[in-house]
Every structure is written in C-alpha cells, then in structure tokens.
C-alpha cells in the first residue's frame, strides 16, 4: 500500500518598521515592498497598505489558479485582466473587509469557447486557496469576451 502524505507548504515574510507609519515587507529571494498605513487611517499616500495587499492576494490567486486550470483544460485565450474591489466596514465595532469583488476580463481568440472559459474561471475561484482561506466573502463577476 502506498503511503499518502499531506502537502504542507510554509511561506515566510518579514515586516520591518522604517519610519512614521511605514515599513518594508521582505521575503527571501524577492524584491522588498514598501508598506504603510493607508491615508484613511492617518497613513501615507502612494504606498501599498495591508488592505491593498489583502485584496490583491485574492485577485492574484484567482489569476494564477485560472492559468493552471485553463492550461490543464487546453483553453487558449488572448488576454486576462482582473480588477478587484474590497469593502472595509465596521462590523460589531471592528473593521473587517466584508466583501471582495473580483472582475476578471478574459478575451478569447476568435471562435473561442466562452462557456468553457466561464466554467474554468468559476472553477478557479472555487479552488483559489487564498479566498478559500479568507473569512471575507469573495464574489466573482467575470467578463468573457
């Protein structure tokens, strides 16, 4: 009988405060990213915030999961771009991102299978490990062209 081993992966980041309400996130072998408190919480303009990165994580995961399922299914497409919007609001006296809306736009080649593309983006959303890990409800609003 073959032994079945669970797959466990570990991801490590470091956050280092630099000045004011700013810091730097780092991860071995990757470029550092300046981060800060967002302006609405007396932070800084023009710098990635945890809120930006949280919403971006769901958006990036949808894309990378879609790329994997589309490749496995043999779906050729001309372009992919996705906008994401997260809503932060007070719930029971605490701020929470209550919903993230993902709006992927997938452009197919002439004669492409729009039904298959829609099925695959929905499968990607259902299997996205980041949104599956979030307490935040993640909704999907795809556009297939």
Short mmCIF file of C-alpha atoms in Angstrom, two decimals:
data_model
loop_
_atom_site.label_atom_id
_atom_site.label_comp_id
_atom_site.label_asym_id
_atom_site.label_seq_id
_atom_site.Cartn_x
_atom_site.Cartn_y
_atom_site.Cartn_z
CA UNK A 1 0.00 0.00 0.00
CA UNK A 2 1.34 3.41 -0.96
CA UNK A 3 1.72 5.98 1.80
CA UNK A 4 -0.28 9.15 1.23
CA UNK A 5 1.43 12.28 2.55
CA UNK A 6 -0.32 15.55 3.01
CA UNK A 7 1.22 18.52 1.26
CA UNK A 8 2.20 21.33 3.59
CA UNK A 9 3.95 24.46 2.41
CA UNK A 10 5.28 27.31 4.53
CA UNK A 11 5.57 30.93 3.42
CA UNK A 12 7.61 33.40 5.44
CA UNK A 13 7.71 37.17 5.29
CA UNK A 14 9.35 39.80 7.43
CA UNK A 15 7.96 43.25 8.18
CA UNK A 16 10.39 45.91 9.40
CA UNK A 17 9.26 49.33 10.57
CA UNK A 18 11.20 52.14 8.89
CA UNK A 19 9.69 55.49 9.97
CA UNK A 20 6.37 57.17 10.74
CA UNK A 21 3.66 54.69 9.72
CA UNK A 22 5.85 52.96 7.12
CA UNK A 23 7.74 49.72 6.85
CA UNK A 24 9.13 47.18 4.41
CA UNK A 25 7.97 43.64 3.75
CA UNK A 26 10.56 41.17 2.65
CA UNK A 27 10.72 37.56 1.57
CA UNK A 28 13.89 35.63 0.76
CA UNK A 29 14.84 35.97 -2.88
CA UNK A 30 12.16 38.53 -3.75
CA UNK A 31 12.13 42.32 -4.05
CA UNK A 32 11.22 44.26 -0.93
CA UNK A 33 7.95 46.22 -0.93
CA UNK A 34 7.40 49.44 0.98
CA UNK A 35 4.18 49.27 3.00
CA UNK A 36 2.29 51.73 5.16
CA UNK A 37 -0.88 52.54 6.98
CA UNK A 38 -3.39 53.81 4.39
CA UNK A 39 -4.32 57.51 4.26
CA UNK A 40 -7.80 56.89 5.69
CA UNK A 41 -6.11 55.77 8.93
CA UNK A 42 -3.71 58.75 9.08
CA UNK A 43 -1.15 56.93 6.98
CA UNK A 44 0.58 57.56 3.69
CA UNK A 45 -0.46 58.10 0.06
CA UNK A 46 1.19 56.14 -2.73
CA UNK A 47 2.37 53.16 -0.65
CA UNK A 48 0.90 49.64 -0.54
CA UNK A 49 -1.21 49.04 2.57
CA UNK A 50 -2.26 45.74 4.20
CA UNK A 51 -5.74 46.42 2.84
CA UNK A 52 -4.38 46.77 -0.73
CA UNK A 53 -2.34 43.60 -0.37
CA UNK A 54 -5.25 41.62 1.11
CA UNK A 55 -7.50 42.47 -1.85
CA UNK A 56 -4.61 41.92 -4.28
CA UNK A 57 -3.90 38.47 -2.80
CA UNK A 58 -7.40 37.27 -3.72
CA UNK A 59 -7.06 38.82 -7.20
CA UNK A 60 -3.61 37.31 -7.85
CA UNK A 61 -4.73 33.90 -6.63
CA UNK A 62 -7.71 33.93 -8.99
CA UNK A 63 -5.41 34.68 -11.92
CA UNK A 64 -2.79 32.06 -11.07
CA UNK A 65 -5.44 29.40 -10.38
CA UNK A 66 -7.21 30.27 -13.64
CA UNK A 67 -3.91 29.98 -15.54
CA UNK A 68 -3.44 26.47 -14.11
CA UNK A 69 -6.99 25.23 -14.82
CA UNK A 70 -7.05 26.84 -18.29
CA UNK A 71 -3.75 25.18 -19.17
CA UNK A 72 -4.98 21.77 -17.96
CA UNK A 73 -8.23 22.18 -19.91
CA UNK A 74 -6.46 23.40 -23.05
CA UNK A 75 -8.25 26.77 -23.10
CA UNK A 76 -6.38 29.28 -25.25
CA UNK A 77 -7.12 32.93 -24.56
CA UNK A 78 -5.82 36.25 -25.84
CA UNK A 79 -5.78 38.25 -22.61
CA UNK A 80 -6.64 38.25 -18.92
CA UNK A 81 -7.03 41.26 -16.65
CA UNK A 82 -8.88 41.45 -13.37
CA UNK A 83 -9.99 44.33 -11.18
CA UNK A 84 -10.69 43.67 -7.52
CA UNK A 85 -12.53 45.79 -5.01
CA UNK A 86 -12.61 45.18 -1.28
CA UNK A 87 -15.08 46.85 1.06
CA UNK A 88 -13.82 47.66 4.57
CA UNK A 89 -16.52 48.43 7.12
CA UNK A 90 -17.24 48.36 10.81
CA UNK A 91 -18.87 45.14 11.97
CA UNK A 92 -19.64 44.75 15.68
CA UNK A 93 -17.24 47.59 16.47
CA UNK A 94 -14.31 46.15 14.45
CA UNK A 95 -13.16 46.92 10.92
CA UNK A 96 -13.41 43.98 8.51
CA UNK A 97 -13.11 43.51 4.79
CA UNK A 98 -16.65 42.20 4.33
CA UNK A 99 -16.59 41.51 0.61
CA UNK A 100 -14.07 41.34 -2.20
CA UNK A 101 -15.49 41.56 -5.71
CA UNK A 102 -13.31 40.15 -8.46
CA UNK A 103 -13.99 41.28 -12.03
CA UNK A 104 -11.84 39.23 -14.39
CA UNK A 105 -11.99 40.05 -18.11
CA UNK A 106 -10.95 37.16 -20.29
CA UNK A 107 -10.63 37.79 -24.00
CA UNK A 108 -10.76 34.66 -26.13
CA UNK A 109 -9.30 34.13 -29.58
CA UNK A 110 -11.80 34.14 -32.48
CA UNK A 111 -14.02 31.08 -32.17
CA UNK A 112 -13.06 30.55 -28.53
CA UNK A 113 -15.37 28.63 -26.20
CA UNK A 114 -16.98 31.24 -23.91
CA UNK A 115 -18.97 28.61 -21.99
CA UNK A 116 -15.80 26.67 -21.22
CA UNK A 117 -14.00 29.89 -20.19
CA UNK A 118 -16.82 30.79 -17.78
CA UNK A 119 -16.77 27.28 -16.28
CA UNK A 120 -12.99 27.48 -15.84
CA UNK A 121 -12.97 30.93 -14.16
CA UNK A 122 -15.69 29.70 -11.79
CA UNK A 123 -13.65 26.56 -11.07
CA UNK A 124 -10.58 28.75 -10.46
CA UNK A 125 -12.49 30.91 -7.96
CA UNK A 126 -13.83 27.84 -6.16
CA UNK A 127 -10.30 26.41 -5.88
CA UNK A 128 -8.39 29.61 -5.08
CA UNK A 129 -6.51 28.80 -1.88
CA UNK A 130 -6.32 32.43 -0.77
CA UNK A 131 -10.04 33.19 -0.98
CA UNK A 132 -10.77 29.75 0.48
CA UNK A 133 -8.62 30.78 3.46
CA UNK A 134 -10.35 34.13 4.00
CA UNK A 135 -13.20 34.88 6.35
CA UNK A 136 -14.10 37.56 3.81
CA UNK A 137 -16.78 36.55 1.34
CA UNK A 138 -15.19 36.61 -2.10
CA UNK A 139 -17.52 37.17 -5.05
CA UNK A 140 -16.77 36.76 -8.72
CA UNK A 141 -18.04 38.91 -11.60
CA UNK A 142 -16.28 37.65 -14.75
CA UNK A 143 -16.46 39.16 -18.22
CA UNK A 144 -15.65 36.79 -21.07
CA UNK A 145 -15.04 38.47 -24.43
#
